[in-house]
């Protein structure tokens, strides 16, 4: 039991390191090497992100997922469109499993990726993202329904019925 927290922190440190690399690469791609280096430093020094990630919260993983989606949007070309969009749709769908309410920033990142896609492939990209998010959310809510007997989380009922937080 004493080792579990160290493993969680090590995994979080790996996620933070990967996020620094992704942010730096994205910024370098969009604004040059100086922007990449500065963005990497800013990402590495983000206290809130490091604090919560190293304590086992999902923010580091979600930041990495969003960063990857935006990086892939910046790397999109006609030649690699299908491969990157499929990869992004799978990662975006996994992002909804991390936090269902992350569907909003994930949808914005997906829309960015679709906007960067070649015009003749945008409709297909929308279909791929729409289906992946719909399947992921459908599976998640279906599993909640099967396990808890309700389509909405227990916290919804607690908040709506006025159960005190203390």
PDB file of C-alpha atoms in Angstrom:
ATOM      1  CA  UNK A   1       0.000   0.000   0.000  1.00  0.00           C
ATOM      2  CA  UNK A   2       2.833   2.388   0.755  1.00  0.00           C
ATOM      3  CA  UNK A   3       4.160   2.081  -2.798  1.00  0.00           C
ATOM      4  CA  UNK A   4       0.885   2.910  -4.554  1.00  0.00           C
ATOM      5  CA  UNK A   5       1.190   6.666  -4.045  1.00  0.00           C
ATOM      6  CA  UNK A   6       4.750   6.600  -5.413  1.00  0.00           C
ATOM      7  CA  UNK A   7       3.539   4.730  -8.507  1.00  0.00           C
ATOM      8  CA  UNK A   8       0.731   7.252  -9.010  1.00  0.00           C
ATOM      9  CA  UNK A   9       3.208  10.109  -8.712  1.00  0.00           C
ATOM     10  CA  UNK A  10       5.646   8.435 -11.133  1.00  0.00           C
ATOM     11  CA  UNK A  11       2.867   7.934 -13.676  1.00  0.00           C
ATOM     12  CA  UNK A  12       1.821  11.558 -13.187  1.00  0.00           C
ATOM     13  CA  UNK A  13       5.413  12.732 -13.682  1.00  0.00           C
ATOM     14  CA  UNK A  14       5.554  10.785 -16.942  1.00  0.00           C
ATOM     15  CA  UNK A  15       2.313  12.391 -18.103  1.00  0.00           C
ATOM     16  CA  UNK A  16       3.639  15.844 -17.204  1.00  0.00           C
ATOM     17  CA  UNK A  17       6.889  15.215 -19.093  1.00  0.00           C
ATOM     18  CA  UNK A  18       4.982  14.026 -22.158  1.00  0.00           C
ATOM     19  CA  UNK A  19       2.742  17.098 -21.926  1.00  0.00           C
ATOM     20  CA  UNK A  20       5.794  19.407 -21.843  1.00  0.00           C
ATOM     21  CA  UNK A  21       7.094  17.752 -25.020  1.00  0.00           C
ATOM     22  CA  UNK A  22       3.733  17.990 -26.802  1.00  0.00           C
ATOM     23  CA  UNK A  23       3.190  21.633 -25.799  1.00  0.00           C
ATOM     24  CA  UNK A  24       6.725  22.543 -26.887  1.00  0.00           C
ATOM     25  CA  UNK A  25       6.348  20.781 -30.214  1.00  0.00           C
ATOM     26  CA  UNK A  26       2.976  22.417 -30.878  1.00  0.00           C
ATOM     27  CA  UNK A  27       4.231  25.887 -29.993  1.00  0.00           C
ATOM     28  CA  UNK A  28       7.390  25.415 -32.082  1.00  0.00           C
ATOM     29  CA  UNK A  29       5.283  24.327 -35.023  1.00  0.00           C
ATOM     30  CA  UNK A  30       3.028  27.371 -34.718  1.00  0.00           C
ATOM     31  CA  UNK A  31       5.457  30.051 -33.563  1.00  0.00           C
ATOM     32  CA  UNK A  32       9.034  28.891 -34.020  1.00  0.00           C
ATOM     33  CA  UNK A  33      11.733  27.439 -31.804  1.00  0.00           C
ATOM     34  CA  UNK A  34      11.677  30.270 -29.228  1.00  0.00           C
ATOM     35  CA  UNK A  35       7.939  29.893 -28.772  1.00  0.00           C
ATOM     36  CA  UNK A  36       8.412  26.154 -28.358  1.00  0.00           C
ATOM     37  CA  UNK A  37      11.085  26.568 -25.701  1.00  0.00           C
ATOM     38  CA  UNK A  38       9.094  29.223 -23.815  1.00  0.00           C
ATOM     39  CA  UNK A  39       5.910  27.163 -23.960  1.00  0.00           C
ATOM     40  CA  UNK A  40       7.738  24.080 -22.710  1.00  0.00           C
ATOM     41  CA  UNK A  41       9.041  26.063 -19.736  1.00  0.00           C
ATOM     42  CA  UNK A  42       5.592  27.441 -18.994  1.00  0.00           C
ATOM     43  CA  UNK A  43       4.013  23.996 -19.210  1.00  0.00           C
ATOM     44  CA  UNK A  44       6.713  22.532 -16.963  1.00  0.00           C
ATOM     45  CA  UNK A  45       6.168  25.306 -14.423  1.00  0.00           C
ATOM     46  CA  UNK A  46       2.381  25.059 -14.267  1.00  0.00           C
ATOM     47  CA  UNK A  47       1.831  24.606 -10.540  1.00  0.00           C
ATOM     48  CA  UNK A  48      -1.827  23.640 -10.725  1.00  0.00           C
ATOM     49  CA  UNK A  49      -1.264  21.041 -13.405  1.00  0.00           C
ATOM     50  CA  UNK A  50       1.688  19.508 -11.560  1.00  0.00           C
ATOM     51  CA  UNK A  51      -0.003  19.663  -8.151  1.00  0.00           C
ATOM     52  CA  UNK A  52      -3.166  17.846  -9.175  1.00  0.00           C
ATOM     53  CA  UNK A  53      -1.514  15.421 -11.584  1.00  0.00           C
ATOM     54  CA  UNK A  54       1.029  14.258  -9.019  1.00  0.00           C
ATOM     55  CA  UNK A  55      -1.805  13.616  -6.573  1.00  0.00           C
ATOM     56  CA  UNK A  56      -3.525  11.253  -8.973  1.00  0.00           C
ATOM     57  CA  UNK A  57      -6.116  13.514 -10.557  1.00  0.00           C
ATOM     58  CA  UNK A  58      -6.955  13.197 -14.239  1.00  0.00           C
ATOM     59  CA  UNK A  59      -5.943  16.708 -15.307  1.00  0.00           C
ATOM     60  CA  UNK A  60      -2.475  15.702 -16.534  1.00  0.00           C
ATOM     61  CA  UNK A  61      -3.844  12.949 -18.735  1.00  0.00           C
ATOM     62  CA  UNK A  62      -6.596  15.191 -20.056  1.00  0.00           C
ATOM     63  CA  UNK A  63      -4.100  17.995 -20.790  1.00  0.00           C
ATOM     64  CA  UNK A  64      -1.966  15.507 -22.713  1.00  0.00           C
ATOM     65  CA  UNK A  65      -4.981  14.274 -24.703  1.00  0.00           C
ATOM     66  CA  UNK A  66      -6.020  17.818 -25.641  1.00  0.00           C
ATOM     67  CA  UNK A  67      -2.447  18.769 -26.497  1.00  0.00           C
ATOM     68  CA  UNK A  68      -2.079  15.735 -28.763  1.00  0.00           C
ATOM     69  CA  UNK A  69      -5.304  16.553 -30.598  1.00  0.00           C
ATOM     70  CA  UNK A  70      -4.155  20.107 -31.254  1.00  0.00           C
ATOM     71  CA  UNK A  71      -0.661  18.981 -32.254  1.00  0.00           C
ATOM     72  CA  UNK A  72      -2.111  16.493 -34.719  1.00  0.00           C
ATOM     73  CA  UNK A  73      -4.327  19.249 -36.138  1.00  0.00           C
ATOM     74  CA  UNK A  74      -1.199  21.324 -36.798  1.00  0.00           C
ATOM     75  CA  UNK A  75       0.479  18.355 -38.531  1.00  0.00           C
ATOM     76  CA  UNK A  76      -2.478  17.443 -40.727  1.00  0.00           C
ATOM     77  CA  UNK A  77      -1.809  17.107 -44.445  1.00  0.00           C
ATOM     78  CA  UNK A  78      -3.702  15.484 -47.283  1.00  0.00           C
ATOM     79  CA  UNK A  79      -1.320  12.509 -47.154  1.00  0.00           C
ATOM     80  CA  UNK A  80      -1.706  11.684 -43.455  1.00  0.00           C
ATOM     81  CA  UNK A  81      -5.282  12.869 -42.953  1.00  0.00           C
ATOM     82  CA  UNK A  82      -7.008   9.502 -42.484  1.00  0.00           C
ATOM     83  CA  UNK A  83      -4.346   8.159 -40.129  1.00  0.00           C
ATOM     84  CA  UNK A  84      -4.211  11.278 -37.928  1.00  0.00           C
ATOM     85  CA  UNK A  85      -7.982  11.730 -37.808  1.00  0.00           C
ATOM     86  CA  UNK A  86      -8.525   8.109 -36.822  1.00  0.00           C
ATOM     87  CA  UNK A  87      -5.833   8.359 -34.134  1.00  0.00           C
ATOM     88  CA  UNK A  88      -7.323  11.622 -32.872  1.00  0.00           C
ATOM     89  CA  UNK A  89     -10.847  10.180 -32.811  1.00  0.00           C
ATOM     90  CA  UNK A  90      -9.716   7.215 -30.697  1.00  0.00           C
ATOM     91  CA  UNK A  91      -7.747   9.418 -28.301  1.00  0.00           C
ATOM     92  CA  UNK A  92     -10.626  11.912 -28.124  1.00  0.00           C
ATOM     93  CA  UNK A  93     -13.072   9.118 -27.355  1.00  0.00           C
ATOM     94  CA  UNK A  94     -10.774   7.916 -24.578  1.00  0.00           C
ATOM     95  CA  UNK A  95     -10.752  11.491 -23.323  1.00  0.00           C
ATOM     96  CA  UNK A  96     -14.487  11.278 -22.707  1.00  0.00           C
ATOM     97  CA  UNK A  97     -13.825   8.216 -20.541  1.00  0.00           C
ATOM     98  CA  UNK A  98     -11.374  10.278 -18.505  1.00  0.00           C
ATOM     99  CA  UNK A  99     -14.044  12.903 -17.821  1.00  0.00           C
ATOM    100  CA  UNK A 100     -17.436  12.939 -19.540  1.00  0.00           C
ATOM    101  CA  UNK A 101     -17.635  16.729 -19.204  1.00  0.00           C
ATOM    102  CA  UNK A 102     -14.381  16.957 -21.174  1.00  0.00           C
ATOM    103  CA  UNK A 103     -16.473  16.382 -24.279  1.00  0.00           C
ATOM    104  CA  UNK A 104     -16.731  20.176 -24.674  1.00  0.00           C
ATOM    105  CA  UNK A 105     -12.983  20.965 -24.948  1.00  0.00           C
ATOM    106  CA  UNK A 106     -12.478  17.696 -26.820  1.00  0.00           C
ATOM    107  CA  UNK A 107     -15.150  18.711 -29.329  1.00  0.00           C
ATOM    108  CA  UNK A 108     -13.431  22.086 -29.758  1.00  0.00           C
ATOM    109  CA  UNK A 109     -10.105  20.322 -30.371  1.00  0.00           C
ATOM    110  CA  UNK A 110     -11.850  17.974 -32.815  1.00  0.00           C
ATOM    111  CA  UNK A 111     -13.423  20.953 -34.599  1.00  0.00           C
ATOM    112  CA  UNK A 112      -9.953  22.502 -34.882  1.00  0.00           C
ATOM    113  CA  UNK A 113      -8.668  19.287 -36.407  1.00  0.00           C
ATOM    114  CA  UNK A 114     -11.599  19.162 -38.838  1.00  0.00           C
ATOM    115  CA  UNK A 115     -10.982  22.796 -39.835  1.00  0.00           C
ATOM    116  CA  UNK A 116      -7.334  21.948 -40.574  1.00  0.00           C
ATOM    117  CA  UNK A 117      -8.279  18.936 -42.710  1.00  0.00           C
ATOM    118  CA  UNK A 118      -8.346  19.218 -46.496  1.00  0.00           C
ATOM    119  CA  UNK A 119     -11.759  20.519 -47.576  1.00  0.00           C
ATOM    120  CA  UNK A 120     -12.720  17.363 -49.483  1.00  0.00           C
ATOM    121  CA  UNK A 121     -12.169  15.250 -46.335  1.00  0.00           C
ATOM    122  CA  UNK A 122     -13.892  17.422 -43.721  1.00  0.00           C
ATOM    123  CA  UNK A 123     -17.280  15.699 -43.900  1.00  0.00           C
ATOM    124  CA  UNK A 124     -15.645  12.317 -43.339  1.00  0.00           C
ATOM    125  CA  UNK A 125     -13.684  13.762 -40.390  1.00  0.00           C
ATOM    126  CA  UNK A 126     -16.884  15.071 -38.825  1.00  0.00           C
ATOM    127  CA  UNK A 127     -18.464  11.630 -39.195  1.00  0.00           C
ATOM    128  CA  UNK A 128     -15.465   9.872 -37.649  1.00  0.00           C
ATOM    129  CA  UNK A 129     -15.362  12.225 -34.657  1.00  0.00           C
ATOM    130  CA  UNK A 130     -19.130  12.242 -34.210  1.00  0.00           C
ATOM    131  CA  UNK A 131     -19.306   8.454 -34.235  1.00  0.00           C
ATOM    132  CA  UNK A 132     -16.325   8.016 -31.918  1.00  0.00           C
ATOM    133  CA  UNK A 133     -17.682  10.457 -29.330  1.00  0.00           C
ATOM    134  CA  UNK A 134     -21.204   9.027 -29.597  1.00  0.00           C
ATOM    135  CA  UNK A 135     -19.968   5.446 -29.149  1.00  0.00           C
ATOM    136  CA  UNK A 136     -17.681   6.389 -26.262  1.00  0.00           C
ATOM    137  CA  UNK A 137     -20.354   8.365 -24.404  1.00  0.00           C
ATOM    138  CA  UNK A 138     -22.996   5.728 -25.189  1.00  0.00           C
ATOM    139  CA  UNK A 139     -20.796   2.991 -23.759  1.00  0.00           C
ATOM    140  CA  UNK A 140     -20.025   5.028 -20.672  1.00  0.00           C
ATOM    141  CA  UNK A 141     -23.640   5.948 -19.947  1.00  0.00           C
ATOM    142  CA  UNK A 142     -24.754   2.400 -20.789  1.00  0.00           C
ATOM    143  CA  UNK A 143     -22.277   0.954 -18.311  1.00  0.00           C
ATOM    144  CA  UNK A 144     -23.438   3.452 -15.682  1.00  0.00           C
ATOM    145  CA  UNK A 145     -27.031   2.425 -16.353  1.00  0.00           C
ATOM    146  CA  UNK A 146     -26.159  -1.276 -16.083  1.00  0.00           C
ATOM    147  CA  UNK A 147     -24.100  -0.868 -12.927  1.00  0.00           C
ATOM    148  CA  UNK A 148     -25.918   1.907 -11.027  1.00  0.00           C
ATOM    149  CA  UNK A 149     -29.379   1.518 -12.523  1.00  0.00           C
ATOM    150  CA  UNK A 150     -29.459   5.143 -13.654  1.00  0.00           C
ATOM    151  CA  UNK A 151     -28.460   7.111 -16.734  1.00  0.00           C
ATOM    152  CA  UNK A 152     -26.991   9.933 -14.652  1.00  0.00           C
ATOM    153  CA  UNK A 153     -24.286   9.753 -11.973  1.00  0.00           C
ATOM    154  CA  UNK A 154     -25.104   9.510  -8.292  1.00  0.00           C
ATOM    155  CA  UNK A 155     -23.593  12.958  -7.714  1.00  0.00           C
ATOM    156  CA  UNK A 156     -26.353  14.435  -9.890  1.00  0.00           C
ATOM    157  CA  UNK A 157     -29.038  13.066  -7.584  1.00  0.00           C
ATOM    158  CA  UNK A 158     -27.160  14.246  -4.496  1.00  0.00           C
ATOM    159  CA  UNK A 159     -26.859  17.762  -5.880  1.00  0.00           C
ATOM    160  CA  UNK A 160     -30.472  17.921  -7.092  1.00  0.00           C
ATOM    161  CA  UNK A 161     -32.006  16.603  -3.869  1.00  0.00           C
ATOM    162  CA  UNK A 162     -30.042  18.976  -1.677  1.00  0.00           C
ATOM    163  CA  UNK A 163     -27.951  16.437   0.179  1.00  0.00           C
ATOM    164  CA  UNK A 164     -25.397  18.476   2.150  1.00  0.00           C
ATOM    165  CA  UNK A 165     -21.735  18.104   1.233  1.00  0.00           C
ATOM    166  CA  UNK A 166     -20.643  17.777   4.860  1.00  0.00           C
TER     167      UNK A 166
END
